[in-house]
mmCIF file of C-alpha atoms and ligand atoms in Angstrom:
data_model
loop_
_atom_site.group_PDB
_atom_site.id
_atom_site.type_symbol
_atom_site.label_atom_id
_atom_site.label_comp_id
_atom_site.label_asym_id
_atom_site.label_seq_id
_atom_site.Cartn_x
_atom_site.Cartn_y
_atom_site.Cartn_z
ATOM 1 C CA UNK A 25 88.269 -36.044 161.630
ATOM 2 C CA UNK A 26 85.688 -33.979 159.773
ATOM 3 C CA UNK A 27 83.286 -31.544 161.423
ATOM 4 C CA UNK A 28 79.917 -33.297 161.099
ATOM 5 C CA UNK A 29 77.982 -30.042 161.466
ATOM 6 C CA UNK A 30 79.183 -28.860 158.067
ATOM 7 C CA UNK A 31 77.775 -30.392 154.903
ATOM 8 C CA UNK A 32 80.724 -31.585 152.843
ATOM 9 C CA UNK A 33 78.887 -30.936 149.553
ATOM 10 C CA UNK A 34 79.935 -27.353 149.055
ATOM 11 C CA UNK A 35 82.692 -26.495 151.464
ATOM 12 C CA UNK A 36 84.760 -23.615 150.087
ATOM 13 C CA UNK A 37 87.953 -25.051 148.699
ATOM 14 C CA UNK A 38 89.762 -21.798 149.400
ATOM 15 C CA UNK A 39 88.713 -19.581 152.300
ATOM 16 C CA UNK A 40 90.229 -16.138 152.811
ATOM 17 C CA UNK A 41 89.925 -14.228 156.076
ATOM 18 C CA UNK A 42 90.583 -10.539 156.631
ATOM 19 C CA UNK A 43 91.378 -10.717 160.326
ATOM 20 C CA UNK A 44 90.363 -7.266 161.513
ATOM 21 C CA UNK A 45 89.517 -5.744 164.886
ATOM 22 C CA UNK A 46 92.464 -6.561 167.166
ATOM 23 C CA UNK A 47 92.947 -2.883 168.048
ATOM 24 C CA UNK A 48 89.291 -2.320 168.869
ATOM 25 C CA UNK A 49 89.235 -5.487 170.949
ATOM 26 C CA UNK A 50 92.216 -4.220 172.942
ATOM 27 C CA UNK A 51 90.614 -0.830 173.453
ATOM 28 C CA UNK A 52 87.387 -2.440 174.623
ATOM 29 C CA UNK A 53 89.336 -4.435 177.226
ATOM 30 C CA UNK A 54 91.628 -1.607 178.324
ATOM 31 C CA UNK A 55 94.680 -3.340 176.860
ATOM 32 C CA UNK A 56 97.460 -2.302 174.492
ATOM 33 C CA UNK A 57 97.131 -2.852 170.734
ATOM 34 C CA UNK A 58 99.902 -5.451 170.918
ATOM 35 C CA UNK A 59 97.869 -7.416 173.464
ATOM 36 C CA UNK A 60 95.033 -7.302 170.965
ATOM 37 C CA UNK A 61 97.323 -8.790 168.310
ATOM 38 C CA UNK A 62 98.478 -11.452 170.785
ATOM 39 C CA UNK A 63 94.889 -12.447 171.346
ATOM 40 C CA UNK A 64 94.404 -12.451 167.570
ATOM 41 C CA UNK A 65 97.097 -15.116 167.277
ATOM 42 C CA UNK A 66 95.172 -17.296 169.739
ATOM 43 C CA UNK A 67 92.204 -17.065 167.372
ATOM 44 C CA UNK A 68 94.424 -17.969 164.415
ATOM 45 C CA UNK A 69 95.458 -21.219 166.095
ATOM 46 C CA UNK A 70 91.848 -22.179 166.851
ATOM 47 C CA UNK A 71 90.581 -21.314 163.394
ATOM 48 C CA UNK A 72 93.350 -23.118 161.499
ATOM 49 C CA UNK A 73 92.464 -26.385 163.227
ATOM 50 C CA UNK A 74 88.702 -25.804 162.874
ATOM 51 C CA UNK A 75 89.011 -24.942 159.168
ATOM 52 C CA UNK A 76 90.920 -28.115 158.525
ATOM 53 C CA UNK A 77 88.257 -30.178 160.278
ATOM 54 C CA UNK A 78 85.592 -28.453 158.207
ATOM 55 C CA UNK A 79 87.260 -29.704 155.027
ATOM 56 C CA UNK A 80 88.898 -26.499 153.774
ATOM 57 C CA UNK A 81 91.950 -27.139 151.611
ATOM 58 C CA UNK A 82 93.377 -23.611 151.349
ATOM 59 C CA UNK A 83 93.103 -21.033 154.102
ATOM 60 C CA UNK A 84 94.478 -17.545 153.397
ATOM 61 C CA UNK A 85 94.852 -15.251 156.369
ATOM 62 C CA UNK A 86 95.413 -11.545 155.786
ATOM 63 C CA UNK A 87 97.869 -10.914 158.589
ATOM 64 C CA UNK A 88 99.791 -7.787 157.544
ATOM 65 C CA UNK A 89 99.043 -5.546 154.587
ATOM 66 C CA UNK A 90 101.446 -3.550 152.468
ATOM 67 C CA UNK A 91 99.747 -0.467 153.926
ATOM 68 C CA UNK A 92 100.273 -1.685 157.508
ATOM 69 C CA UNK A 93 103.960 -0.667 157.225
ATOM 70 C CA UNK A 94 102.642 2.879 157.727
ATOM 71 C CA UNK A 95 101.589 2.077 161.306
ATOM 72 C CA UNK A 96 103.675 3.342 164.243
ATOM 73 C CA UNK A 97 107.096 1.714 164.363
ATOM 74 C CA UNK A 98 106.391 0.205 167.757
ATOM 75 C CA UNK A 99 103.318 -1.641 166.494
ATOM 76 C CA UNK A 100 105.034 -2.845 163.309
ATOM 77 C CA UNK A 101 107.961 -4.190 165.330
ATOM 78 C CA UNK A 102 105.574 -5.872 167.761
ATOM 79 C CA UNK A 103 103.731 -7.565 164.898
ATOM 80 C CA UNK A 104 106.946 -8.859 163.332
ATOM 81 C CA UNK A 105 108.083 -10.215 166.701
ATOM 82 C CA UNK A 106 104.703 -11.838 167.151
ATOM 83 C CA UNK A 107 105.045 -13.546 163.779
ATOM 84 C CA UNK A 108 108.394 -14.942 164.851
ATOM 85 C CA UNK A 109 107.250 -16.167 168.268
ATOM 86 C CA UNK A 110 104.087 -17.692 166.815
ATOM 87 C CA UNK A 111 106.044 -19.709 164.260
ATOM 88 C CA UNK A 112 108.621 -20.778 166.818
ATOM 89 C CA UNK A 113 106.241 -21.685 169.626
ATOM 90 C CA UNK A 114 103.461 -23.182 167.533
ATOM 91 C CA UNK A 115 105.187 -24.987 164.699
ATOM 92 C CA UNK A 116 103.950 -28.209 166.319
ATOM 93 C CA UNK A 117 100.413 -27.159 165.326
ATOM 94 C CA UNK A 118 101.445 -27.480 161.664
ATOM 95 C CA UNK A 119 103.059 -30.868 162.298
ATOM 96 C CA UNK A 120 100.189 -32.187 164.442
ATOM 97 C CA UNK A 121 97.631 -31.241 161.792
ATOM 98 C CA UNK A 122 99.741 -31.857 158.681
ATOM 99 C CA UNK A 123 99.265 -28.275 157.548
ATOM 100 C CA UNK A 124 101.600 -26.798 154.963
ATOM 101 C CA UNK A 125 102.634 -23.181 155.513
ATOM 102 C CA UNK A 126 103.108 -20.805 152.585
ATOM 103 C CA UNK A 127 103.064 -17.036 152.163
ATOM 104 C CA UNK A 128 102.017 -14.403 149.665
ATOM 105 C CA UNK A 129 103.279 -10.833 149.660
ATOM 106 C CA UNK A 130 106.502 -8.938 149.460
ATOM 107 C CA UNK A 131 108.752 -11.279 151.421
ATOM 108 C CA UNK A 132 111.879 -9.170 151.001
ATOM 109 C CA UNK A 133 110.345 -6.423 153.133
ATOM 110 C CA UNK A 134 109.919 -8.654 156.180
ATOM 111 C CA UNK A 135 112.797 -8.066 158.620
ATOM 112 C CA UNK A 136 115.440 -10.769 158.529
ATOM 113 C CA UNK A 137 114.826 -12.048 162.091
ATOM 114 C CA UNK A 138 111.208 -12.892 161.212
ATOM 115 C CA UNK A 139 111.843 -13.916 157.593
ATOM 116 C CA UNK A 140 114.374 -16.502 158.695
ATOM 117 C CA UNK A 141 111.837 -18.241 160.954
ATOM 118 C CA UNK A 142 109.160 -17.949 158.279
ATOM 119 C CA UNK A 143 111.368 -19.592 155.653
ATOM 120 C CA UNK A 144 112.341 -22.308 158.103
ATOM 121 C CA UNK A 145 108.681 -23.067 158.914
ATOM 122 C CA UNK A 146 107.750 -23.133 155.213
ATOM 123 C CA UNK A 147 110.590 -25.543 154.547
ATOM 124 C CA UNK A 148 109.713 -27.823 157.483
ATOM 125 C CA UNK A 149 106.035 -28.152 156.503
ATOM 126 C CA UNK A 150 106.336 -28.328 152.719
ATOM 127 C CA UNK A 151 105.394 -32.002 152.431
ATOM 128 C CA UNK A 152 102.083 -31.768 154.286
ATOM 129 C CA UNK A 153 98.908 -31.905 152.228
ATOM 130 C CA UNK A 154 95.891 -31.854 154.554
ATOM 131 C CA UNK A 155 95.521 -28.080 154.266
ATOM 132 C CA UNK A 156 97.662 -25.184 153.037
ATOM 133 C CA UNK A 157 97.785 -22.145 155.288
ATOM 134 C CA UNK A 158 98.712 -19.096 153.244
ATOM 135 C CA UNK A 159 99.801 -16.115 155.310
ATOM 136 C CA UNK A 160 99.388 -12.805 153.495
ATOM 137 C CA UNK A 161 102.296 -10.794 154.870
ATOM 138 C CA UNK A 162 103.399 -7.444 153.549
ATOM 139 C CA UNK A 163 100.705 -8.192 151.000
ATOM 140 C CA UNK A 164 98.862 -5.691 148.860
ATOM 141 C CA UNK A 165 96.865 -6.706 145.815
ATOM 142 C CA UNK A 166 98.061 -3.712 143.794
ATOM 143 C CA UNK A 167 101.646 -4.355 144.804
ATOM 144 C CA UNK A 168 101.227 -7.982 143.733
ATOM 145 C CA UNK A 169 99.944 -6.817 140.324
ATOM 146 C CA UNK A 170 102.809 -4.353 139.998
ATOM 147 C CA UNK A 171 105.342 -7.105 140.663
ATOM 148 C CA UNK A 172 103.523 -9.384 138.200
ATOM 149 C CA UNK A 173 103.618 -6.693 135.472
ATOM 150 C CA UNK A 174 107.341 -6.186 136.011
ATOM 151 C CA UNK A 175 107.986 -9.890 135.745
ATOM 152 C CA UNK A 176 105.844 -10.224 132.644
ATOM 153 C CA UNK A 177 107.457 -7.210 130.966
ATOM 154 C CA UNK A 178 110.833 -8.794 131.557
ATOM 155 C CA UNK A 179 109.698 -12.097 130.047
ATOM 156 C CA UNK A 180 108.331 -10.199 127.020
ATOM 157 C CA UNK A 181 111.560 -8.253 126.526
ATOM 158 C CA UNK A 182 113.628 -11.413 126.882
ATOM 159 C CA UNK A 183 111.277 -13.127 124.418
ATOM 160 C CA UNK A 184 110.257 -15.857 126.822
ATOM 161 C CA UNK A 185 106.664 -15.052 125.863
ATOM 162 C CA UNK A 186 104.785 -12.994 123.275
ATOM 163 C CA UNK A 187 101.871 -10.579 123.546
ATOM 164 C CA UNK A 188 99.501 -13.161 122.070
ATOM 165 C CA UNK A 189 100.212 -15.398 125.087
ATOM 166 C CA UNK A 190 98.571 -12.912 127.450
ATOM 167 C CA UNK A 191 95.232 -14.120 128.707
ATOM 168 C CA UNK A 192 93.588 -14.376 132.145
ATOM 169 C CA UNK A 193 95.176 -17.715 132.911
ATOM 170 C CA UNK A 194 98.612 -16.437 131.986
ATOM 171 C CA UNK A 195 98.185 -13.335 134.179
ATOM 172 C CA UNK A 196 97.157 -15.532 137.126
ATOM 173 C CA UNK A 197 100.397 -17.470 136.704
ATOM 174 C CA UNK A 198 102.373 -14.303 137.432
ATOM 175 C CA UNK A 199 100.648 -13.680 140.752
ATOM 176 C CA UNK A 200 101.777 -14.805 144.203
ATOM 177 C CA UNK A 201 98.691 -17.042 144.278
ATOM 178 C CA UNK A 202 99.643 -18.966 141.124
ATOM 179 C CA UNK A 203 99.449 -22.324 142.907
ATOM 180 C CA UNK A 204 96.032 -21.801 144.509
ATOM 181 C CA UNK A 205 92.436 -21.724 143.294
ATOM 182 C CA UNK A 206 90.612 -18.396 143.628
ATOM 183 C CA UNK A 207 89.003 -17.894 147.041
ATOM 184 C CA UNK A 208 85.399 -19.088 147.163
ATOM 185 C CA UNK A 209 84.575 -17.252 150.364
ATOM 186 C CA UNK A 210 86.140 -14.241 152.072
ATOM 187 C CA UNK A 211 85.249 -13.483 155.676
ATOM 188 C CA UNK A 212 85.955 -10.101 157.241
ATOM 189 C CA UNK A 213 85.649 -9.616 160.967
ATOM 190 C CA UNK A 214 84.908 -6.377 162.846
ATOM 191 C CA UNK A 215 82.164 -5.145 160.541
ATOM 192 C CA UNK A 216 84.118 -3.312 157.828
ATOM 193 C CA UNK A 217 82.729 -3.672 154.312
ATOM 194 C CA UNK A 218 85.912 -3.315 152.314
ATOM 195 C CA UNK A 219 88.644 -5.511 150.907
ATOM 196 C CA UNK A 220 91.608 -3.314 151.987
ATOM 197 C CA UNK A 221 93.677 -4.522 149.003
ATOM 198 C CA UNK A 222 93.163 -8.244 149.666
ATOM 199 C CA UNK A 223 93.287 -10.460 146.554
ATOM 200 C CA UNK A 224 91.635 -8.023 144.087
ATOM 201 C CA UNK A 225 92.308 -10.097 140.957
ATOM 202 C CA UNK A 226 91.410 -13.406 142.599
ATOM 203 C CA UNK A 227 88.242 -12.351 144.428
ATOM 204 C CA UNK A 228 86.037 -11.136 141.592
ATOM 205 C CA UNK A 229 83.649 -14.049 142.149
ATOM 206 C CA UNK A 230 84.327 -14.704 145.822
ATOM 207 C CA UNK A 231 81.375 -14.624 148.172
ATOM 208 C CA UNK A 232 81.808 -12.119 151.000
ATOM 209 C CA UNK A 233 80.739 -12.607 154.594
ATOM 210 C CA UNK A 234 81.116 -9.734 157.054
ATOM 211 C CA UNK A 235 80.596 -10.175 160.769
ATOM 212 C CA UNK A 236 80.698 -7.575 163.535
ATOM 213 C CA UNK A 237 82.663 -9.959 165.748
ATOM 214 C CA UNK A 238 86.166 -8.630 166.469
ATOM 215 C CA UNK A 239 88.908 -11.035 165.371
ATOM 216 C CA UNK A 240 90.113 -11.983 168.892
ATOM 217 C CA UNK A 241 86.520 -13.040 169.700
ATOM 218 C CA UNK A 242 85.995 -14.948 166.433
ATOM 219 C CA UNK A 243 85.094 -18.544 167.275
ATOM 220 C CA UNK A 244 84.642 -21.887 165.636
ATOM 221 C CA UNK A 245 80.900 -21.228 165.733
ATOM 222 C CA UNK A 246 81.382 -17.958 163.834
ATOM 223 C CA UNK A 247 83.307 -19.886 161.190
ATOM 224 C CA UNK A 248 80.543 -22.471 161.010
ATOM 225 C CA UNK A 249 77.943 -19.702 160.622
ATOM 226 C CA UNK A 250 79.924 -18.174 157.739
ATOM 227 C CA UNK A 251 80.223 -21.520 155.977
ATOM 228 C CA UNK A 252 76.530 -22.279 156.399
ATOM 229 C CA UNK A 253 75.711 -18.865 154.965
ATOM 230 C CA UNK A 254 78.013 -19.559 152.036
ATOM 231 C CA UNK A 255 76.398 -22.920 151.392
ATOM 232 C CA UNK A 256 73.019 -21.240 151.013
ATOM 233 C CA UNK A 257 74.196 -18.789 148.373
ATOM 234 C CA UNK A 258 73.716 -19.294 144.673
ATOM 235 C CA UNK A 259 76.958 -18.672 142.788
ATOM 236 C CA UNK A 260 75.880 -17.724 139.301
ATOM 237 C CA UNK A 261 79.136 -16.560 137.690
ATOM 238 C CA UNK A 262 77.171 -14.344 135.314
ATOM 239 C CA UNK A 263 74.599 -16.955 134.348
ATOM 240 C CA UNK A 264 70.902 -16.975 135.260
ATOM 241 C CA UNK A 265 69.393 -18.951 138.088
ATOM 242 C CA UNK A 266 67.380 -20.977 135.538
ATOM 243 C CA UNK A 267 70.517 -21.981 133.675
ATOM 244 C CA UNK A 268 72.089 -23.248 136.879
ATOM 245 C CA UNK A 269 68.994 -25.188 137.867
ATOM 246 C CA UNK A 270 68.747 -26.768 134.410
ATOM 247 C CA UNK A 271 72.318 -27.972 134.829
ATOM 248 C CA UNK A 272 71.734 -29.537 138.225
ATOM 249 C CA UNK A 273 68.511 -31.326 137.204
ATOM 250 C CA UNK A 274 69.736 -32.619 133.820
HETATM 251 C C1 IPE B 449 93.921 -6.386 162.374
HETATM 252 O O1 IPE B 449 93.526 -5.656 163.471
HETATM 253 C C2 IPE B 449 95.368 -6.792 162.432
HETATM 254 C C3 IPE B 449 96.240 -6.077 161.495
HETATM 255 C C4 IPE B 449 95.859 -5.255 160.579
HETATM 256 C C5 IPE B 449 97.666 -6.323 161.624
HETATM 257 P P1 IPE B 449 93.700 -4.075 163.534
HETATM 258 O O2 IPE B 449 94.984 -3.771 164.193
HETATM 259 O O3 IPE B 449 93.498 -3.465 162.203
HETATM 260 O O4 IPE B 449 92.486 -3.710 164.484
HETATM 261 P P2 IPE B 449 91.563 -2.408 164.442
HETATM 262 O O5 IPE B 449 91.023 -2.281 163.050
HETATM 263 O O6 IPE B 449 92.434 -1.248 164.829
HETATM 264 O O7 IPE B 449 90.485 -2.694 165.434
HETATM 265 C C1 IPE B 450 93.298 -5.031 156.770
HETATM 266 O O1 IPE B 450 93.048 -4.439 157.992
HETATM 267 C C2 IPE B 450 94.598 -5.748 156.803
HETATM 268 C C3 IPE B 450 94.659 -6.899 157.677
HETATM 269 C C4 IPE B 450 93.663 -7.453 158.300
HETATM 270 C C5 IPE B 450 95.949 -7.464 157.838
HETATM 271 P P1 IPE B 450 93.332 -2.880 158.233
HETATM 272 O O2 IPE B 450 92.830 -2.584 159.595
HETATM 273 O O3 IPE B 450 94.736 -2.561 157.954
HETATM 274 O O4 IPE B 450 92.409 -2.221 157.123
HETATM 275 P P2 IPE B 450 91.841 -0.747 156.994
HETATM 276 O O5 IPE B 450 92.993 0.199 157.099
HETATM 277 O O6 IPE B 450 90.872 -0.548 158.115
HETATM 278 O O7 IPE B 450 91.158 -0.721 155.651
HETATM 279 MG MG1 MG B 451 91.865 -2.715 161.264
#
């Protein structure tokens, strides 16, 4: 079932979302930060299903950054427990919608109790192909590049590649995102105009959409508004508007 309110001509193939504002939502409602994150998970479930119906093939959700490890221990622990309970209680959502789960980020840093459930969920959903949900967990773009450089240096030293092999395509193959197209659109909730280390290499030509809506309040209509906005943009990739128009009319 496809969402008929979205033109299927230029749906982003890969949508990234920086899900921000759980803490401010909690504060606004006199609740704890963890309750804000809980409510954020409710939004995740809604948006995954909506994105699939809108025709998106890859959905990346920035759920926990490399820098988020610096938060108070209590909050970090709460977030890891939330990851575990979400994947345990809602795995049916992946099955019901034929959504494949994958992750990017520094997996080794995720505590074993959560990593085990994550790996299990990835394994159980690996044959689905309607949409891929990519959770960015313990993810930092600079950390990803650091790990890619280490890997590449090792391949160079072991003579599995030579310096003349290095080009943009080859670098992309060393990143966690090697199996995905670059994001076409990145949405950030809660009104912050920054990337906070999300997909720096991959997002150079992504369109950005920032909304003041706090993540727990983010709705299907907000997603639709972002997509409509995206569909009205002209993506020039360095060319001129005239060049693009000549291509579409010829
Ligand atoms: C986003 O919400 C969730 C994570 C970063 C894990 P925040 O927790 O950053 O919410 P604010 O920015 O404090 O409102
Ligand atoms: C970015 O949000 C990371 C995630 C949404 C997971 P933050 O709340 O951590 O970002 P900053 O610190 O405000 O830049
Ligand atoms: Mg934040």
